């Protein structure tokens, strides 16, 4: 198992408060990758008006909620599995599949490796190459797949590189995986932020392949990490039955159910989010591209990976500089295959993005 150094997660504001003496309420987290618009006004008013929902159990099958999600992602509601955040679904899926050997495209989110290792499996990494701007060489990658691998894990768009695999290339990968009896788990936590959503959304593939499960949630795009509302999409009915049999009943609480039935229909909020992120992503990419001290990689998600080319700059020094100005970015030295010359930050409001630019570009 690869060793991951301790680091500050986007939710670790209490640690920052303790070490730096800055009140967590005053810190703007460019590390958490959460929608800067916050909870939608429609969701806020709806939840406050339905507090009595906690006096009753939700529908054990979550039928109405699954139908809302199915309409949102354009699939059959029977293909939807609900979970207490996508983290629970990752855990359940790995417990059921029980892979002996998994291949992970990295650098990426460490929870995949942790869950596989807890289940007694071994993880191998296929590293994305910096000289290819962390884009996947599909031909070379598929040549490495073989029958010794049980599970392939792909984060798309990937965290922290913000690079993405198109649905056309995903289909090429699934074909080879099918030949080698490899199941594919695709984490699409950030796909809704992408300008080319229609090109990289893999949910349509679940109608043709039974060796894929797609994970999504509401923590990032809908700015509701505390809601713990996640879902998975798969056309594999045996897998759906196995997960629903194993998971505890009522893992989604009544308020989360109401929230889900509202948020996926909130088209004004969804469109405002996409517009804000699209505009700020292009602006921030352009800004950092013009400074010779930084190398940026074309982002698809709501965050950007930056390589520090100036010898005087490290991820630790920039983290410290930013946090002292009450802004928290991600030191990427903790990711496999990266070092202390990489940072990641998400896109916030134009005003906060300007403040971060001024901080990081100061000479």
Coordinates of N, CA, C and O in Angstrom, one line a residue, residues 14-121:
X14 N -10.9 22.7 11.7 CA -10.6 22.7 13.1 C -9.1 22.6 13.4 O -8.6 23.2 14.3
X15 N -8.4 21.8 12.6 CA -7.0 21.6 12.7 C -6.3 22.9 12.4 O -5.3 23.4 13.1
X16 N -6.7 23.6 11.4 CA -6.2 24.9 11.0 C -6.4 25.9 12.1 O -5.5 26.7 12.4
X17 N -7.6 25.9 12.6 CA -7.9 26.8 13.7 C -7.0 26.7 14.9 O -6.5 27.6 15.5
X18 N -6.7 25.4 15.2 CA -5.8 25.1 16.4 C -4.4 25.5 16.1 O -3.7 26.1 17.0
X19 N -3.9 25.2 14.9 CA -2.5 25.4 14.6 C -2.2 26.9 14.3 O -1.2 27.5 14.8
X20 N -3.0 27.6 13.5 CA -2.8 28.9 13.1 C -3.5 30.0 13.9 O -3.2 31.2 13.7
X21 N -4.4 29.6 14.8 CA -5.1 30.5 15.6 C -6.1 31.4 14.8 O -6.3 32.6 15.2
X22 N -6.6 30.8 13.7 CA -7.5 31.6 12.9 C -8.9 30.9 13.1 O -9.0 29.6 13.0
X23 N -9.9 31.6 13.3 CA -11.3 31.1 13.5 C -11.7 30.4 12.2 O -11.6 31.0 11.1
X24 N -12.2 29.2 12.3 CA -12.5 28.4 11.1 C -13.6 29.1 10.3 O -13.7 28.9 9.0
X25 N -14.5 29.8 10.9 CA -15.5 30.6 10.2 C -15.0 31.6 9.3 O -15.7 32.1 8.3
X26 N -13.7 32.0 9.5 CA -13.1 33.1 8.7 C -12.3 32.6 7.6 O -11.8 33.3 6.7
X27 N -12.2 31.2 7.5 CA -11.3 30.6 6.5 C -12.2 30.3 5.2 O -13.2 29.7 5.3
X28 N -11.7 30.7 4.1 CA -12.3 30.4 2.8 C -11.5 29.2 2.3 O -10.3 29.2 2.0
X29 N -12.2 28.0 2.1 CA -11.6 26.8 1.7 C -11.6 26.6 0.2 O -12.6 26.3 -0.4
X30 N -10.4 26.8 -0.4 CA -10.2 26.5 -1.8 C -9.8 25.1 -2.0 O -9.4 24.6 -3.0
X31 N -9.8 24.3 -0.9 CA -9.4 22.9 -0.9 C -10.5 21.9 -0.9 O -10.4 20.8 -1.4
X32 N -11.7 22.4 -0.5 CA -12.8 21.4 -0.4 C -13.6 21.1 -1.7 O -14.4 20.2 -1.8
X33 N -13.4 21.9 -2.7 CA -14.0 21.7 -4.0 C -15.5 21.8 -4.0 O -16.2 21.1 -4.8
X34 N -16.0 22.6 -3.1 CA -17.5 22.7 -2.9 C -18.0 23.9 -3.7 O -17.4 25.0 -3.7
X35 N -19.2 23.8 -4.3 CA -19.8 24.9 -5.0 C -19.8 26.2 -4.2 O -20.4 26.2 -3.1
X36 N -19.2 27.3 -4.7 CA -19.1 28.5 -4.0 C -20.5 29.2 -3.8 O -20.6 30.1 -2.9
X37 N -21.5 28.8 -4.5 CA -22.8 29.4 -4.3 C -23.5 29.0 -3.1 O -24.4 29.6 -2.6
X38 N -23.0 27.9 -2.4 CA -23.6 27.4 -1.2 C -24.9 26.7 -1.5 O -25.3 26.5 -2.7
X39 N -25.7 26.4 -0.5 CA -27.0 25.8 -0.7 C -27.9 26.7 -1.4 O -28.0 27.9 -1.2
X40 N -28.7 26.1 -2.3 CA -29.6 26.9 -3.1 C -30.7 27.5 -2.2 O -31.1 26.9 -1.2
X41 N -31.2 28.7 -2.5 CA -32.3 29.3 -1.7 C -33.5 28.5 -1.7 O -34.2 28.4 -0.7
X42 N -33.8 27.8 -2.8 CA -35.0 26.9 -2.8 C -34.9 25.8 -1.8 O -35.8 25.4 -1.1
X43 N -33.7 25.2 -1.8 CA -33.4 24.1 -0.9 C -33.5 24.6 0.6 O -34.1 23.9 1.5
X44 N -32.9 25.7 0.8 CA -32.9 26.3 2.2 C -34.3 26.5 2.7 O -34.6 26.1 3.8
X45 N -35.2 27.1 1.9 CA -36.5 27.4 2.4 C -37.3 26.1 2.5 O -38.2 25.9 3.4
X46 N -37.1 25.1 1.6 CA -37.9 23.9 1.6 C -37.6 23.1 2.9 O -38.5 22.6 3.5
X47 N -36.3 23.0 3.2 CA -35.9 22.2 4.4 C -36.5 22.8 5.7 O -36.9 22.1 6.6
X48 N -36.4 24.1 5.8 CA -36.8 24.8 7.0 C -38.4 24.6 7.2 O -38.9 24.6 8.3
X49 N -39.1 24.5 6.0 CA -40.5 24.3 6.1 C -41.0 22.9 6.3 O -42.2 22.6 6.4
X50 N -40.0 22.0 6.3 CA -40.4 20.5 6.4 C -39.6 19.8 7.5 O -39.4 18.6 7.5
X51 N -39.3 20.6 8.6 CA -38.6 20.0 9.7 C -39.3 18.8 10.3 O -38.7 17.9 10.9
X52 N -40.7 18.9 10.3 CA -41.5 17.8 10.9 C -41.2 16.4 10.2 O -41.7 15.4 10.7
X53 N -40.6 16.4 9.1 CA -40.3 15.2 8.4 C -39.5 14.2 9.2 O -39.6 13.0 9.0
X54 N -38.7 14.7 10.1 CA -37.9 13.9 10.9 C -38.7 13.0 12.0 O -38.1 12.2 12.6
X55 N -40.0 13.3 12.1 CA -40.8 12.5 13.0 C -41.3 11.2 12.4 O -41.9 10.4 13.1
X56 N -41.0 11.0 11.1 CA -41.4 9.8 10.4 C -40.2 9.1 9.7 O -39.3 9.8 9.3
X57 N -40.3 7.8 9.4 CA -39.3 7.2 8.6 C -39.5 7.5 7.2 O -40.6 7.7 6.7
X58 N -38.4 7.6 6.4 CA -38.6 7.8 5.0 C -39.0 6.5 4.3 O -38.9 5.4 4.9
X59 N -39.4 6.6 3.1 CA -39.7 5.4 2.3 C -38.5 4.5 2.2 O -37.4 5.0 1.8
X60 N -38.6 3.3 2.6 CA -37.5 2.4 2.7 C -36.8 2.2 1.3 O -35.6 1.9 1.2
X61 N -37.6 2.3 0.2 CA -37.1 2.1 -1.1 C -36.7 3.4 -1.8 O -36.1 3.4 -2.9
X62 N -37.0 4.5 -1.2 CA -36.6 5.8 -1.7 C -37.1 6.0 -3.2 O -36.4 6.5 -4.0
X63 N -38.3 5.5 -3.5 CA -38.8 5.5 -4.8 C -38.9 6.8 -5.5 O -38.4 7.1 -6.6
X64 N -39.5 7.8 -4.8 CA -39.7 9.1 -5.3 C -38.3 9.8 -5.6 O -38.1 10.5 -6.6
X65 N -37.4 9.7 -4.6 CA -36.1 10.3 -4.7 C -35.3 9.6 -5.9 O -34.7 10.3 -6.7
X66 N -35.4 8.3 -6.0 CA -34.7 7.7 -7.1 C -35.3 8.1 -8.5 O -34.5 8.2 -9.5
X67 N -36.6 8.3 -8.5 CA -37.2 8.8 -9.8 C -36.7 10.2 -10.1 O -36.5 10.5 -11.3
X68 N -36.5 11.1 -9.1 CA -36.0 12.4 -9.3 C -34.6 12.3 -9.9 O -34.2 13.1 -10.8
X69 N -33.8 11.5 -9.3 CA -32.4 11.3 -9.8 C -32.4 10.8 -11.2 O -31.6 11.2 -12.0
X70 N -33.2 9.8 -11.4 CA -33.3 9.1 -12.7 C -33.6 10.2 -13.8 O -33.0 10.1 -14.9
X71 N -34.5 11.1 -13.5 CA -34.9 12.1 -14.5 C -33.7 13.1 -14.7 O -33.4 13.5 -15.8
X72 N -33.0 13.3 -13.6 CA -31.8 14.2 -13.6 C -30.7 13.7 -14.5 O -30.0 14.4 -15.3
X73 N -30.4 12.4 -14.4 CA -29.3 11.8 -15.1 C -29.7 11.0 -16.3 O -28.9 10.5 -17.0
X74 N -31.0 10.9 -16.6 CA -31.5 10.3 -17.8 C -31.3 8.8 -17.8 O -30.6 8.3 -18.6
X75 N -31.8 8.1 -16.8 CA -31.7 6.6 -16.7 C -33.0 6.1 -16.1 O -33.9 6.8 -15.7
X76 N -33.1 4.8 -16.0 CA -34.2 4.1 -15.4 C -34.0 4.2 -13.8 O -32.9 4.0 -13.4
X77 N -35.1 4.5 -13.1 CA -34.9 4.7 -11.7 C -34.5 3.4 -11.0 O -33.9 3.4 -9.9
X78 N -34.8 2.3 -11.6 CA -34.4 1.0 -11.0 C -32.9 0.8 -11.1 O -32.3 -0.1 -10.5
X79 N -32.2 1.6 -11.9 CA -30.7 1.6 -12.0 C -30.0 2.4 -10.9 O -28.8 2.4 -10.8
X80 N -30.8 3.0 -10.0 CA -30.3 3.9 -9.0 C -30.2 3.2 -7.7 O -31.1 2.6 -7.2
X81 N -29.0 3.4 -7.0 CA -28.8 2.9 -5.6 C -28.5 4.1 -4.8 O -27.6 4.9 -5.1
X82 N -29.2 4.2 -3.6 CA -29.0 5.3 -2.7 C -27.9 4.9 -1.7 O -27.8 3.8 -1.3
X83 N -27.2 5.9 -1.2 CA -26.2 5.7 -0.2 C -26.0 6.9 0.7 O -26.3 8.0 0.3
X84 N -25.4 6.6 1.9 CA -25.1 7.7 2.8 C -23.8 8.4 2.4 O -22.7 8.1 3.0
X85 N -23.9 9.2 1.3 CA -22.7 9.7 0.7 C -22.1 8.6 -0.3 O -22.4 7.4 -0.1
X86 N -21.4 9.1 -1.2 CA -20.7 8.1 -2.2 C -19.7 7.3 -1.4 O -19.4 6.2 -1.9
X87 N -19.2 7.7 -0.3 CA -18.2 7.0 0.5 C -18.8 5.6 0.9 O -18.1 4.6 0.9
X88 N -20.1 5.6 1.4 CA -20.7 4.4 1.8 C -20.8 3.4 0.6 O -20.6 2.2 0.8
X89 N -21.2 4.0 -0.5 CA -21.3 3.2 -1.7 C -20.0 2.6 -2.2 O -20.0 1.4 -2.6
X90 N -18.9 3.3 -2.1 CA -17.6 2.8 -2.4 C -17.3 1.6 -1.5 O -16.9 0.5 -2.0
X91 N -17.6 1.8 -0.2 CA -17.3 0.7 0.7 C -18.1 -0.5 0.5 O -17.6 -1.6 0.4
X92 N -19.4 -0.3 0.2 CA -20.3 -1.5 0.0 C -20.0 -2.2 -1.3 O -19.9 -3.4 -1.3
X93 N -19.7 -1.4 -2.3 CA -19.3 -2.0 -3.6 C -18.1 -2.9 -3.5 O -18.0 -4.0 -4.0
X94 N -17.1 -2.4 -2.8 CA -15.8 -3.1 -2.6 C -16.0 -4.3 -1.8 O -15.4 -5.4 -2.0
X95 N -16.8 -4.2 -0.7 CA -17.1 -5.4 0.1 C -17.8 -6.5 -0.7 O -17.5 -7.7 -0.5
X96 N -18.6 -6.1 -1.6 CA -19.4 -7.1 -2.4 C -18.5 -7.7 -3.5 O -18.4 -8.9 -3.7
X97 N -17.8 -6.9 -4.2 CA -16.9 -7.4 -5.3 C -15.6 -8.0 -4.7 O -15.1 -9.0 -5.4
X98 N -15.2 -7.6 -3.6 CA -14.0 -8.2 -2.9 C -12.9 -8.4 -3.8 O -12.4 -9.5 -3.9
X99 N -12.4 -7.4 -4.4 CA -11.3 -7.5 -5.4 C -10.0 -8.0 -4.7 O -9.6 -7.4 -3.7
X100 N -9.3 -8.9 -5.4 CA -8.0 -9.3 -4.9 C -6.9 -8.4 -5.4 O -5.9 -8.1 -4.7
X101 N -7.1 -7.9 -6.6 CA -6.1 -7.0 -7.2 C -6.9 -5.9 -7.9 O -7.7 -6.2 -8.8
X102 N -6.7 -4.7 -7.5 CA -7.4 -3.5 -8.2 C -6.3 -2.6 -8.8 O -5.2 -2.5 -8.3
X103 N -6.7 -2.0 -9.9 CA -5.9 -1.1 -10.6 C -6.5 0.3 -10.5 O -7.7 0.5 -10.8
X104 N -5.8 1.3 -10.0 CA -6.3 2.6 -9.8 C -5.5 3.6 -10.7 O -4.3 3.6 -10.8
X105 N -6.2 4.4 -11.5 CA -5.5 5.5 -12.2 C -5.2 6.6 -11.3 O -6.1 7.2 -10.7
X106 N -3.9 7.0 -11.2 CA -3.5 8.0 -10.2 C -2.6 9.0 -10.8 O -2.2 8.9 -12.0
X107 N -2.3 10.1 -10.1 CA -2.7 10.3 -8.7 C -4.2 10.6 -8.5 O -4.8 11.2 -9.4
X108 N -4.8 10.1 -7.4 CA -6.2 10.3 -7.2 C -6.6 10.2 -5.7 O -5.7 10.1 -4.9
X109 N -7.8 10.3 -5.5 CA -8.5 10.3 -4.1 C -8.0 9.0 -3.4 O -8.1 7.9 -4.0
X110 N -7.6 9.1 -2.2 CA -7.0 8.0 -1.4 C -8.0 7.0 -0.9 O -7.6 5.9 -0.5
X111 N -9.3 7.4 -0.8 CA -10.3 6.5 -0.2 C -10.5 5.2 -0.9 O -10.8 4.1 -0.3
X112 N -10.2 5.2 -2.2 CA -10.4 3.9 -3.0 C -9.4 2.9 -2.5 O -9.7 1.7 -2.2
X113 N -8.1 3.3 -2.4 CA -7.1 2.4 -1.9 C -7.3 1.9 -0.5 O -7.2 0.7 -0.2
X114 N -7.8 2.8 0.3 CA -8.0 2.5 1.7 C -9.1 1.4 1.8 O -8.9 0.4 2.5
X115 N -10.2 1.6 1.1 CA -11.3 0.6 1.2 C -10.9 -0.8 0.6 O -11.2 -1.8 1.2
X116 N -10.1 -0.8 -0.5 CA -9.7 -2.0 -1.1 C -8.7 -2.7 -0.1 O -8.8 -4.0 0.1
X117 N -7.8 -2.0 0.5 CA -6.9 -2.6 1.4 C -7.6 -3.1 2.7 O -7.2 -4.2 3.2
X118 N -8.6 -2.4 3.1 CA -9.3 -2.9 4.3 C -10.0 -4.2 4.0 O -10.2 -5.1 4.9
X119 N -10.4 -4.4 2.7 CA -11.0 -5.7 2.3 C -10.0 -6.8 2.0 O -10.4 -7.9 1.6
X120 N -8.7 -6.5 2.2 CA -7.7 -7.5 2.0 C -7.1 -7.6 0.6 O -6.4 -8.4 0.2
X121 N -7.5 -6.6 -0.3 CA -7.1 -6.5 -1.6 C -5.8 -5.8 -1.8 O -5.3 -5.1 -0.9

